[in-house]
Short mmCIF file of C-alpha atoms in Angstrom, two decimals:
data_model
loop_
_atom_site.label_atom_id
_atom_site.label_comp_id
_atom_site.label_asym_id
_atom_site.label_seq_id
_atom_site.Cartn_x
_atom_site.Cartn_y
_atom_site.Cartn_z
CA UNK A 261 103.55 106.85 72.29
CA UNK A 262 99.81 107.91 72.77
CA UNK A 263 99.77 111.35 74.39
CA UNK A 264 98.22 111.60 77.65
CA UNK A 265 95.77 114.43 79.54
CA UNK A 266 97.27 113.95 82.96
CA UNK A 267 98.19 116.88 84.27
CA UNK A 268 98.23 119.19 81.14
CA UNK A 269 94.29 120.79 82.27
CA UNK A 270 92.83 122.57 85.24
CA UNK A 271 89.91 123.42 86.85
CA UNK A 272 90.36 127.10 87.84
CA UNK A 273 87.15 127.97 88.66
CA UNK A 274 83.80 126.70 90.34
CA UNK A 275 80.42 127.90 91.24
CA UNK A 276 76.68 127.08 92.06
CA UNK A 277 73.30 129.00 92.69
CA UNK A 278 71.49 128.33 95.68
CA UNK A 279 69.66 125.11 95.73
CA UNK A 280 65.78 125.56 96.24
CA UNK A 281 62.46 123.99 95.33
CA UNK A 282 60.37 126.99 94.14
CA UNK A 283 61.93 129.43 91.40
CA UNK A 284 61.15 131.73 88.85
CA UNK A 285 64.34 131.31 87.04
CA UNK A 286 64.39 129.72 83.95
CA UNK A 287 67.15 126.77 83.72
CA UNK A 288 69.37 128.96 81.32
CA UNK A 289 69.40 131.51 83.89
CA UNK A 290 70.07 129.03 86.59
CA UNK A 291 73.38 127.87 84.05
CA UNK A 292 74.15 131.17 83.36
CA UNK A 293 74.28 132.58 87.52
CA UNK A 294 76.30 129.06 88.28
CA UNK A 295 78.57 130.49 85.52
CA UNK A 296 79.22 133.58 86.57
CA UNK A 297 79.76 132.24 89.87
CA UNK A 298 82.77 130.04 88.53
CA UNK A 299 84.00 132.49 86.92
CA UNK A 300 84.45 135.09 89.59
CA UNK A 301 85.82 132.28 91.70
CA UNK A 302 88.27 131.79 88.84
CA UNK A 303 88.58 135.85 88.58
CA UNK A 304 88.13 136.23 85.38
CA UNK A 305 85.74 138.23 83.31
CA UNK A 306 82.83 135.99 81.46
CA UNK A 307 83.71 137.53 78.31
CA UNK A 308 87.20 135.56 78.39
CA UNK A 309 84.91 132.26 77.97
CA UNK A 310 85.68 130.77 74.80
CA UNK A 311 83.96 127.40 74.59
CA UNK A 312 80.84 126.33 76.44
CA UNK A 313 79.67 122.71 76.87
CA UNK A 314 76.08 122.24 78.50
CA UNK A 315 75.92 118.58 78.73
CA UNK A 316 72.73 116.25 79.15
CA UNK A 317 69.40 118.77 79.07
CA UNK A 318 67.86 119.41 75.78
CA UNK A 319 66.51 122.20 76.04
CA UNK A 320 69.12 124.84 76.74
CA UNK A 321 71.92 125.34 73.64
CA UNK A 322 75.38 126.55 74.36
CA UNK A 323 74.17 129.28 72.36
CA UNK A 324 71.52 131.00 74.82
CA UNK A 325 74.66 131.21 77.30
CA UNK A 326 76.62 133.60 75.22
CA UNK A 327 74.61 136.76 75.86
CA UNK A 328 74.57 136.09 79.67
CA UNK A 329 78.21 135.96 79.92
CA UNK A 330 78.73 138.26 77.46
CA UNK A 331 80.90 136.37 75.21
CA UNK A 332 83.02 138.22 72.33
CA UNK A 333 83.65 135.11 70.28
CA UNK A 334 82.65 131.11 70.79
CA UNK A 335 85.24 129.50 69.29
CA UNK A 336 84.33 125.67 70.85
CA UNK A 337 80.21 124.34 71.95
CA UNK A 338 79.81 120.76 72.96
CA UNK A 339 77.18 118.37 74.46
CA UNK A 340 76.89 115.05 76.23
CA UNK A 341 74.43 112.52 76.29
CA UNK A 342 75.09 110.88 79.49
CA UNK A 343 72.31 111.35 82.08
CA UNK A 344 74.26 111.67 84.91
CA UNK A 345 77.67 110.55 83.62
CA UNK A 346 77.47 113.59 81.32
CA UNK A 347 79.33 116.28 83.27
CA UNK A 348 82.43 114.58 84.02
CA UNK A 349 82.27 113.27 80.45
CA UNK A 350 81.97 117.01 79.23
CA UNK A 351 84.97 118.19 81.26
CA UNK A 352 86.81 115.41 79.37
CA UNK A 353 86.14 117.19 76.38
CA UNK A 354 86.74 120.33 77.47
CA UNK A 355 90.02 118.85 78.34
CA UNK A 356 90.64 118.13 75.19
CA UNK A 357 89.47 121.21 73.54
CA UNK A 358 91.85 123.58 75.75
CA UNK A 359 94.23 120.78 75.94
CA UNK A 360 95.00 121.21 72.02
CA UNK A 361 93.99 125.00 71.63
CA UNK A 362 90.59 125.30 69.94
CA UNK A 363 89.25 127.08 72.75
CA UNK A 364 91.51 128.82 76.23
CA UNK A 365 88.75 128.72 78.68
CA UNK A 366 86.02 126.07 78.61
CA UNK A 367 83.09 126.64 80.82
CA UNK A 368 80.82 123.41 81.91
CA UNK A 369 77.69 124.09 83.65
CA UNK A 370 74.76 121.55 84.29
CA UNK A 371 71.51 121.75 86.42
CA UNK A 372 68.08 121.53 86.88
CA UNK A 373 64.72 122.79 87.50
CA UNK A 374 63.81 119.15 89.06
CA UNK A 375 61.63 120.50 91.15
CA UNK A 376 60.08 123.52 89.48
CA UNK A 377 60.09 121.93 85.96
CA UNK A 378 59.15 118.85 84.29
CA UNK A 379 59.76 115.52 86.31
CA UNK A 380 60.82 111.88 85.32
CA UNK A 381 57.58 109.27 84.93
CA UNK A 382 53.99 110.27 84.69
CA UNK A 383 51.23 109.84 82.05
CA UNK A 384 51.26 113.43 81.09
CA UNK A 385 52.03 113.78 77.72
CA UNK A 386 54.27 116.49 77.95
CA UNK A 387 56.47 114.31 80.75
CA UNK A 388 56.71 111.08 78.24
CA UNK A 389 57.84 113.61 75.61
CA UNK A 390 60.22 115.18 78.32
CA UNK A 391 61.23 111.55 79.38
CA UNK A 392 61.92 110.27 75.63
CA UNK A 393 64.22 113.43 75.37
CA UNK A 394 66.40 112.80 77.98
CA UNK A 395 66.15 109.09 77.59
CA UNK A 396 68.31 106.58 75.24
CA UNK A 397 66.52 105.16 72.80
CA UNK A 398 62.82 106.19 73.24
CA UNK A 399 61.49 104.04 70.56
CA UNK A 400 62.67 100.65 72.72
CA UNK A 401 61.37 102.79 75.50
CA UNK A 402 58.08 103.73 73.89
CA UNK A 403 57.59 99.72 72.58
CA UNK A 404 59.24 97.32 75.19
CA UNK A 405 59.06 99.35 78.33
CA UNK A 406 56.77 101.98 78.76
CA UNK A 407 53.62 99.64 78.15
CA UNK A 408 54.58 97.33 81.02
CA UNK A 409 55.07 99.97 83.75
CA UNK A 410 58.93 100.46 82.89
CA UNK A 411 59.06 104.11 82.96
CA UNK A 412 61.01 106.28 85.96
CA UNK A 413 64.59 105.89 87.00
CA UNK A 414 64.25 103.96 90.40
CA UNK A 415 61.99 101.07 88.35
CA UNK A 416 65.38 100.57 86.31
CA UNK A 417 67.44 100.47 88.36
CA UNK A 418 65.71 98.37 91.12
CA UNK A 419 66.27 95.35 88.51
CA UNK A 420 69.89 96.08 88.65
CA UNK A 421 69.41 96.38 92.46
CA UNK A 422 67.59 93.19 92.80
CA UNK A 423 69.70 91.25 90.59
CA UNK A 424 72.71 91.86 92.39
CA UNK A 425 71.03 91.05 95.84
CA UNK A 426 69.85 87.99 94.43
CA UNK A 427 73.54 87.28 93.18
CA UNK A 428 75.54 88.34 96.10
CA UNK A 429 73.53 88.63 98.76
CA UNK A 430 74.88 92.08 100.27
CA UNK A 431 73.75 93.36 103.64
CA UNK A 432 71.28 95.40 102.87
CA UNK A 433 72.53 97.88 105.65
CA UNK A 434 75.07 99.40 103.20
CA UNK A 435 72.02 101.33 101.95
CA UNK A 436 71.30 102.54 104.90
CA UNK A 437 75.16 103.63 105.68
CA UNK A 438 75.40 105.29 102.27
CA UNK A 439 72.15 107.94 103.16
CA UNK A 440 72.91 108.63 106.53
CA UNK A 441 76.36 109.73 106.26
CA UNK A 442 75.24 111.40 102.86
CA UNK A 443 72.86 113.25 105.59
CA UNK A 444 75.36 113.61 108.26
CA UNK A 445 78.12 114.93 105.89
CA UNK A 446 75.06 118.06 104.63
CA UNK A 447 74.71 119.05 108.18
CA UNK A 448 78.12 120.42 107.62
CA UNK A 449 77.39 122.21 103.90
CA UNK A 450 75.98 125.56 104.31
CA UNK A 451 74.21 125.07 100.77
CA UNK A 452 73.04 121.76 101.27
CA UNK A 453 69.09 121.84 101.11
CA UNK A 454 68.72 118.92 103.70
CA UNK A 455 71.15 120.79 106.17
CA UNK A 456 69.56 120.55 109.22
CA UNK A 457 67.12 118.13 108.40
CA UNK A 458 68.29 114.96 110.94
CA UNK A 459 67.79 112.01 109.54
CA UNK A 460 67.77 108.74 112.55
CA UNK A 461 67.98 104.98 111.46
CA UNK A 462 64.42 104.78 112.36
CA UNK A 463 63.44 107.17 109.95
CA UNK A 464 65.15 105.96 106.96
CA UNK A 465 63.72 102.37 107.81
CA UNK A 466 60.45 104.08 108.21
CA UNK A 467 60.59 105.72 105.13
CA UNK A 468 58.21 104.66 102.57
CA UNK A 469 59.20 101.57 100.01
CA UNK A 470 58.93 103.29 97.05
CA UNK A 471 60.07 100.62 94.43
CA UNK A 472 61.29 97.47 96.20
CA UNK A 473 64.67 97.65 97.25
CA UNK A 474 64.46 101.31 97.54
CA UNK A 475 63.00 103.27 99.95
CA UNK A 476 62.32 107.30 100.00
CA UNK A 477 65.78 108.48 101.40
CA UNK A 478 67.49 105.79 98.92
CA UNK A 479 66.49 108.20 96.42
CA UNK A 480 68.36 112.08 95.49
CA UNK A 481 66.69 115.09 95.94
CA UNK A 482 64.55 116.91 93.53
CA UNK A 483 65.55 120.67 93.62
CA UNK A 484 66.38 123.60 91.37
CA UNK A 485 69.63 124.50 90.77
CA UNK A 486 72.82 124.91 88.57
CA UNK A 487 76.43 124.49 89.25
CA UNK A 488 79.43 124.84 86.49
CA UNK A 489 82.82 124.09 85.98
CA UNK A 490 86.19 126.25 84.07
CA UNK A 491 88.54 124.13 82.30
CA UNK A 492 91.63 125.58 80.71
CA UNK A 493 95.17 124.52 79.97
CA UNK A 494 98.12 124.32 81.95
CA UNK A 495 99.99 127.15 79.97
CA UNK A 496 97.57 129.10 81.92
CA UNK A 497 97.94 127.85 85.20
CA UNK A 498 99.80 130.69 86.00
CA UNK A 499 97.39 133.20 86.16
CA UNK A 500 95.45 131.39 88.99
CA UNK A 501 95.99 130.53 92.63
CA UNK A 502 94.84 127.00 93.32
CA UNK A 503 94.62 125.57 90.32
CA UNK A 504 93.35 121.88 90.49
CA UNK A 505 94.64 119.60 87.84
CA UNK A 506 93.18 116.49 85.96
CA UNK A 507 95.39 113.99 86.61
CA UNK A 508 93.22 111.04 84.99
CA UNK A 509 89.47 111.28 83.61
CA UNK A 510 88.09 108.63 81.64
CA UNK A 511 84.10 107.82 80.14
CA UNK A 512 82.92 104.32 79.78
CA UNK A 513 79.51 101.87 78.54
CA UNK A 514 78.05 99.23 79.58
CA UNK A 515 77.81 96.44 77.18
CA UNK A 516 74.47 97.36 75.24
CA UNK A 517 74.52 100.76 76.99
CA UNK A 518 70.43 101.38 76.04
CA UNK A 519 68.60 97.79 76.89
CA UNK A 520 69.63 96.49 80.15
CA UNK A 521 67.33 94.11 80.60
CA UNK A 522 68.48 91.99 77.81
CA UNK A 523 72.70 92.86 78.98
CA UNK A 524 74.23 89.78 78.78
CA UNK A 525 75.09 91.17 82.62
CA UNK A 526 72.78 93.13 84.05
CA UNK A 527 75.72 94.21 86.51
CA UNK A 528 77.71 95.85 83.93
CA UNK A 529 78.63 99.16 84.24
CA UNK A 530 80.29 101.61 82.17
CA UNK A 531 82.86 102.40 85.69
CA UNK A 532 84.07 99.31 85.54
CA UNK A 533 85.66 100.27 82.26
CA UNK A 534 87.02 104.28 82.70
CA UNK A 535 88.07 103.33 85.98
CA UNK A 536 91.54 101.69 84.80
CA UNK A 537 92.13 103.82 82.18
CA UNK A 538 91.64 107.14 84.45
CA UNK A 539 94.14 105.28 87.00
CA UNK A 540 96.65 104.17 84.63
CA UNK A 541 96.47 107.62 83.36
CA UNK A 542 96.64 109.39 86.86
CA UNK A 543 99.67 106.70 87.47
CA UNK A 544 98.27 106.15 91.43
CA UNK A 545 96.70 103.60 92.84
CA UNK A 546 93.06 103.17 95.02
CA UNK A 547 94.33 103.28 98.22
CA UNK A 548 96.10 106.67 97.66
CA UNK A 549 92.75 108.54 96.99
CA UNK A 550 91.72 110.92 100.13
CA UNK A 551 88.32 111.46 99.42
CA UNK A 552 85.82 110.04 96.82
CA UNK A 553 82.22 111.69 95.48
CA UNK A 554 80.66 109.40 94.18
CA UNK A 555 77.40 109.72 91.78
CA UNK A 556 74.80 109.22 94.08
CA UNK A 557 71.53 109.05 92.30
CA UNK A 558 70.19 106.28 94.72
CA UNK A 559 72.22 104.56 97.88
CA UNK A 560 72.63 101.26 95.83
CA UNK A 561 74.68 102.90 92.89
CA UNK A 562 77.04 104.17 95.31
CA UNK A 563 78.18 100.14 96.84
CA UNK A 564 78.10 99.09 93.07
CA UNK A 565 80.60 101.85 91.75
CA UNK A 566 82.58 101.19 94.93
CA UNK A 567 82.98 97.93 93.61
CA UNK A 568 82.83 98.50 89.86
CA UNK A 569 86.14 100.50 90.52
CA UNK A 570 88.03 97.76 92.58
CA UNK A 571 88.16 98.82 95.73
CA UNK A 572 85.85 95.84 96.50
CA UNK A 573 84.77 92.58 95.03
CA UNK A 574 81.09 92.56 94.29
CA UNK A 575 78.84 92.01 97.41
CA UNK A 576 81.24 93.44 99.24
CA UNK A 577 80.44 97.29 99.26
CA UNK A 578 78.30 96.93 101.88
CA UNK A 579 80.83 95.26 104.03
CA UNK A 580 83.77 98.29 102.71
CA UNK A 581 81.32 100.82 104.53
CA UNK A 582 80.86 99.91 107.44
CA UNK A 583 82.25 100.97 110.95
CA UNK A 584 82.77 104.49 109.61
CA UNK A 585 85.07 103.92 106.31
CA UNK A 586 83.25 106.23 104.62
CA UNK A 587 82.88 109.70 106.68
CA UNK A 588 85.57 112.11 107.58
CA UNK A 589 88.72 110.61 109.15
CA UNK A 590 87.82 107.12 107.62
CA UNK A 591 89.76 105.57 104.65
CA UNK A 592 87.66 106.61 101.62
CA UNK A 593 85.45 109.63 102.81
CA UNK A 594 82.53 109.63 100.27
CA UNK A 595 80.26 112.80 98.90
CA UNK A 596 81.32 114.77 101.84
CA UNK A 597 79.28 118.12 100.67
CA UNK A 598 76.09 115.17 101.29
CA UNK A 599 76.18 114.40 97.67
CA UNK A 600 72.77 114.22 95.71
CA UNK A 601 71.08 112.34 97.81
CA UNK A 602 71.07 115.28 100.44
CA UNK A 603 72.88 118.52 99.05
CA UNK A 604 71.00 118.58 95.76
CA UNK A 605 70.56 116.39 92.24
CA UNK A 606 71.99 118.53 89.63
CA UNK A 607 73.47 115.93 87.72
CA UNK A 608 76.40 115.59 89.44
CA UNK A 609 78.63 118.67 88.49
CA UNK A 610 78.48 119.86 92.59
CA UNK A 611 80.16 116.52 93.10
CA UNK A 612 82.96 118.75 90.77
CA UNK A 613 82.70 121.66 92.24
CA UNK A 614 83.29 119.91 96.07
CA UNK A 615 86.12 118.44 95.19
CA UNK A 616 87.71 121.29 94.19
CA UNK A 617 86.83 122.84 97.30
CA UNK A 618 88.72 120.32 99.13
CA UNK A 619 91.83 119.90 96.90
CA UNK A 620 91.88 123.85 97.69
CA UNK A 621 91.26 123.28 101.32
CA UNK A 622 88.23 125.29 101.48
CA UNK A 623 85.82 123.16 102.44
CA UNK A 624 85.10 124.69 105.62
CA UNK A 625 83.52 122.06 108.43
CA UNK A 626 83.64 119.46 105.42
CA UNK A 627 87.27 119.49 105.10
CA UNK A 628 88.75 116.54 104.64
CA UNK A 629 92.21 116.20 106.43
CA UNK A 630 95.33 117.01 104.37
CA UNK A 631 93.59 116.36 100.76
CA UNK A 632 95.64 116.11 97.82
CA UNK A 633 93.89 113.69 95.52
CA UNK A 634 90.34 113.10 94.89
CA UNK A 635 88.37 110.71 92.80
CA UNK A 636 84.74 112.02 91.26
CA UNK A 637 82.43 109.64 89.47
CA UNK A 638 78.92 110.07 87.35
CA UNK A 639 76.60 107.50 86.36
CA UNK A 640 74.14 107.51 83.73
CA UNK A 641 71.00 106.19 81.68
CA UNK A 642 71.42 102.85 81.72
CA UNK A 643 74.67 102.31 83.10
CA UNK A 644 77.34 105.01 81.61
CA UNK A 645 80.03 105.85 83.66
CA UNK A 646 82.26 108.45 83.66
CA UNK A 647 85.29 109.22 86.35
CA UNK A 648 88.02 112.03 87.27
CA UNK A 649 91.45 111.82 89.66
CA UNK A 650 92.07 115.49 90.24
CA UNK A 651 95.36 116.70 92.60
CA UNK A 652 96.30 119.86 93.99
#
């Protein structure tokens, strides 16, 4: 019988910096203070981190985080190449290195300067260098895409966007529903940068079209931070609190997971694969999850997970929420610290971090009512996916 991860890991420990645009931090000190963070949270002393695993940016190694924490001996390092799928995707290896004993306390922590530092797209030389880094496949990008225009995240994805529009044809009010709770749901996150910041449904329709179907507050936030992540075993469960277990986690591709203008379906995603095994290994079913964050790069990605996980054909995300579905008290309560699109894009690991903070029941104004299970999602390049069930 294959052996199963449910239930035999724990998150134990969370943290984040502040989330600004303007620092002088580097990005390894923004990993190392989100770090730090988690680990007083966890209340334990850095030095007891054994395995590190910065997943997705290039130019930090797991190495420049052992002085900061102060780390006797690294017994496990790790990285994954998932844009945005890449931090759930780490703490399933994590899982698997505490899970079997190469390393006791595994610490994952992703950000970025995406504000201060380099940015997506641009002519710059140092950007398309930046942007083939980070990228799959930068020789198809360098050849087949970049010369026609092809070159920032929203441009890819719009033909994803449009496709399915022209497909389905989805109200195109989902959108819409997606950033405004995202916005309403920051008001009540003391760290979320657009706390504060009302957003009206004239504004977002009066917000600029960007890259046609998306308009400026279809897109996450560019801002500096970090936010991390301690994974260790069950066996030492006992030495914490509240810890939060892993009930399923899975990571999945889309069919030709670099090229997806040449996918056989430009709809697939790599969700629509993880999600049944991370349910079949969780053992529940969709309509017992209490809350869901869900990677939130732009609106759109959020209805097409929503349905790439079942709980709605496609086309009918928009539909699923509507008349309030989606915020607190609704059935599936969705990125309820405001997500990326208004707490702050750090590639998804704060989507982590929340939902431990409402498994533990400190979430504060955010809290959703009597959570015990929880569903986080990332989404990546060109259509990775990556998922986590975690329970109290």
């Amino acid at each position: 019988m294959r052996r199963s991860l449910s239930d035999q890991v724990c998150i134990v420990g969370v943290g984040e910096t502040d989330f600004v645009r303007g620092t002088d931090k580097s990005l390894t000190q923004l990993l190392t203070e989100a770090a730090v963070n988690a680990c007083q949270d966890a209340g334990i002393h850095p030095s007891e981190i054994d395995g590190v695993i910065n997943p997705w940016r290039y130019n930090v190694r797991c190495e420049d985080l052992v002085a900061g924490l102060g780390i006797k001996e690294l017994k496990f390092s790790g990285r994954s190449e998932m844009g945005g799928a890449s931090a759930i995707a780490a703490i399933q290896q994590a899982a698997l290195a505490v899970e079997h004993g190469v390393a006791e306390y595994v610490v994952v922590t992703t950000g970025q300067k995406g504000f201060s530092g380099p940015r997506l797209g641009g002519t710059d030389p140092r950007i398309l260098d930046f942007n083939n880094t980070i990228m799959p496949n930068p020789e198809y990008r360098d050849n087949m895409e970049y010369p026609y225009g092809l070159m920032v995240p929203m441009q890819y994805f719009s033909l994803h966007a449009n496709r399915w529009f022209y497909e389905y044809n989805p109200d195109p009010i989902g959108m819409q529903i997606v950033a405004m709770t995202c916005r309403e749901h920051a008001h009540n996150n003391s760290k979320a940068y657009m706390k504060g910041r009302v957003m009206t449904e004239e504004d977002y329709q009066n917000s600029p079209m960007l890259v046609n179907p998306f308009r400026l507050f279809d897109c996450s936030l560019e801002v500096d931070g970090a936010g991390a992540v301690i994974v260790t075993s069950k066996r030492n469960a006992h030495r914490f609190k509240k810890p939060i277990y892993i009930a399923g986690i899975a990571e999945g591709h889309a069919n030709q997971p670099d090229d997806m203008p040449t996918r056989p379906d430009i709809l697939d995603m790599g969700i629509k694969y993880a999600a049944p095994r991370a349910f079949e290994m969780a053992g529940i079913s969709r309509d017992e999850i209490d809350f869901a964050e869900i990677y939130d790069c732009f609106t759109f990605i959020v209805l097409r997970q929503i349905e790439e996980m079942g709980f709605c054909e496609r086309g009918e995300a928009p539909e699923f929420v509507k008349n309030g579905r989606i915020t607190y008290g609704g059935q599936l309560p969705i990125n309820t610290h405001g997500g990326l699109l208004s707490q702050a894009h750090i590639v998804g690991i704060n989507h982590v971090v929340e939902a431990v903070h409402q498994l533990r029941g400190e979430a504060g104004a955010a809290q959703v009512e009597d959570a015990k299970i929880g569903l986080v999602t990332g989404y990546g390049d060109m259509g990775d996916g990556s998922i986590a069930i975690l329970h109290n």
